[in-house]
């Protein structure tokens, strides 16, 4: 079993029974974003974020990450994004361990988002 399981569009909470990180693919994330019920958090470093990012994402870089100050918005699914996926999975696991709910990692990260043909901004 991989560290990330594919999550259907309707899945909630964001974790499977084994406690592993739930993943979401790029098309499902786009649908969630279009529905307006997603908080998109880019966990890359500031220079990466400034160069290119998914529209509506905000930055909480891994190097400055603190569980205590991470935004938790009831009613929204939180999706973490990194360049290829590993950083977002690592931080999602830390948030899960701290009791956060509805936390997802974008499978394949920003690279998968672009491969799916979705827009980025700089």
Short mmCIF file of C-alpha atoms in Angstrom, two decimals:
data_model
loop_
_atom_site.label_atom_id
_atom_site.label_comp_id
_atom_site.label_asym_id
_atom_site.label_seq_id
_atom_site.Cartn_x
_atom_site.Cartn_y
_atom_site.Cartn_z
CA UNK A 1 0.00 0.00 0.00
CA UNK A 2 1.38 3.40 -0.88
CA UNK A 3 1.72 6.29 1.54
CA UNK A 4 -1.00 8.12 -0.37
CA UNK A 5 -4.34 6.57 -1.19
CA UNK A 6 -6.56 8.02 -3.88
CA UNK A 7 -9.55 9.74 -2.35
CA UNK A 8 -12.89 9.88 -4.14
CA UNK A 9 -14.40 13.34 -4.63
CA UNK A 10 -16.78 12.85 -1.71
CA UNK A 11 -14.30 11.48 0.82
CA UNK A 12 -14.25 12.90 4.33
CA UNK A 13 -12.53 13.00 6.73
CA UNK A 14 -9.15 13.29 5.04
CA UNK A 15 -7.61 10.17 6.52
CA UNK A 16 -8.12 6.48 5.97
CA UNK A 17 -8.51 3.95 8.78
CA UNK A 18 -4.80 3.19 8.98
CA UNK A 19 -3.90 6.83 9.61
CA UNK A 20 -2.03 7.23 6.35
CA UNK A 21 -2.28 10.48 4.43
CA UNK A 22 -5.16 10.72 2.01
CA UNK A 23 -4.18 11.92 -1.41
CA UNK A 24 -6.17 13.74 -4.02
CA UNK A 25 -5.46 13.82 -7.73
CA UNK A 26 -5.30 17.03 -9.73
CA UNK A 27 -8.72 16.72 -11.45
CA UNK A 28 -10.46 16.09 -8.12
CA UNK A 29 -8.67 19.05 -6.54
CA UNK A 30 -9.79 21.27 -9.43
CA UNK A 31 -13.40 20.17 -8.85
CA UNK A 32 -13.10 20.91 -5.12
CA UNK A 33 -11.61 24.33 -5.86
CA UNK A 34 -14.41 25.11 -8.32
CA UNK A 35 -16.92 24.19 -5.60
CA UNK A 36 -15.23 26.68 -3.25
CA UNK A 37 -14.76 24.36 -0.30
CA UNK A 38 -10.97 24.00 -0.35
CA UNK A 39 -8.13 25.75 1.44
CA UNK A 40 -5.05 25.32 -0.76
CA UNK A 41 -1.70 25.55 1.04
CA UNK A 42 1.60 25.55 -0.85
CA UNK A 43 4.37 24.17 1.38
CA UNK A 44 7.29 24.94 -0.93
CA UNK A 45 9.83 27.67 -0.23
CA UNK A 46 9.10 31.36 -1.00
CA UNK A 47 11.29 31.49 -4.13
CA UNK A 48 9.46 28.46 -5.57
CA UNK A 49 6.06 29.94 -4.73
CA UNK A 50 6.92 33.30 -6.29
CA UNK A 51 8.11 31.61 -9.48
CA UNK A 52 4.94 29.52 -10.01
CA UNK A 53 1.92 28.41 -8.00
CA UNK A 54 -1.65 27.20 -8.27
CA UNK A 55 -4.11 30.13 -8.28
CA UNK A 56 -5.71 30.76 -4.86
CA UNK A 57 -2.91 28.94 -3.00
CA UNK A 58 -1.24 30.62 -0.08
CA UNK A 59 2.22 29.91 1.26
CA UNK A 60 3.17 28.14 4.47
CA UNK A 61 6.69 27.00 3.63
CA UNK A 62 8.02 23.80 5.11
CA UNK A 63 11.04 25.60 6.57
CA UNK A 64 8.75 27.90 8.58
CA UNK A 65 6.03 25.39 9.34
CA UNK A 66 4.63 25.30 12.88
CA UNK A 67 1.66 23.12 13.73
CA UNK A 68 0.48 25.60 16.37
CA UNK A 69 0.05 28.44 13.87
CA UNK A 70 -1.29 26.43 10.93
CA UNK A 71 -4.72 27.68 9.80
CA UNK A 72 -7.58 25.31 10.50
CA UNK A 73 -10.82 26.38 8.82
CA UNK A 74 -13.90 24.36 9.79
CA UNK A 75 -15.94 23.25 6.80
CA UNK A 76 -13.05 23.45 4.33
CA UNK A 77 -10.90 20.64 3.04
CA UNK A 78 -7.22 21.59 3.35
CA UNK A 79 -5.00 20.44 0.50
CA UNK A 80 -1.22 20.71 0.81
CA UNK A 81 0.87 21.15 -2.34
CA UNK A 82 4.59 20.71 -2.93
CA UNK A 83 6.56 20.39 -6.16
CA UNK A 84 6.27 16.61 -6.51
CA UNK A 85 4.42 15.46 -3.39
CA UNK A 86 6.81 14.30 -0.63
CA UNK A 87 6.94 17.57 1.32
CA UNK A 88 3.16 17.91 1.36
CA UNK A 89 2.76 14.31 2.53
CA UNK A 90 5.27 14.85 5.37
CA UNK A 91 3.48 17.97 6.61
CA UNK A 92 0.05 16.38 6.21
CA UNK A 93 1.19 13.53 8.44
CA UNK A 94 2.40 16.01 11.08
CA UNK A 95 -0.94 17.83 10.98
CA UNK A 96 -2.83 14.56 11.24
CA UNK A 97 -0.74 13.56 14.26
CA UNK A 98 -1.64 16.92 15.83
CA UNK A 99 -5.36 16.20 15.42
CA UNK A 100 -6.19 18.11 12.24
CA UNK A 101 -9.05 16.75 10.12
CA UNK A 102 -9.79 16.93 6.39
CA UNK A 103 -6.13 17.25 5.39
CA UNK A 104 -5.07 16.02 1.94
CA UNK A 105 -1.88 16.00 -0.12
CA UNK A 106 -1.96 16.68 -3.86
CA UNK A 107 -0.66 13.50 -5.49
CA UNK A 108 2.32 14.38 -7.67
CA UNK A 109 2.27 17.98 -6.45
CA UNK A 110 2.45 21.02 -8.70
CA UNK A 111 4.04 18.86 -11.40
CA UNK A 112 0.90 16.69 -11.62
CA UNK A 113 -1.31 19.80 -11.61
CA UNK A 114 0.54 21.15 -14.65
CA UNK A 115 0.60 17.75 -16.39
CA UNK A 116 -3.21 17.68 -16.05
CA UNK A 117 -3.29 20.96 -18.00
CA UNK A 118 -4.45 23.23 -15.19
CA UNK A 119 -3.37 26.85 -14.89
CA UNK A 120 -0.62 28.24 -12.71
CA UNK A 121 0.35 31.83 -11.95
CA UNK A 122 3.47 33.68 -10.92
#
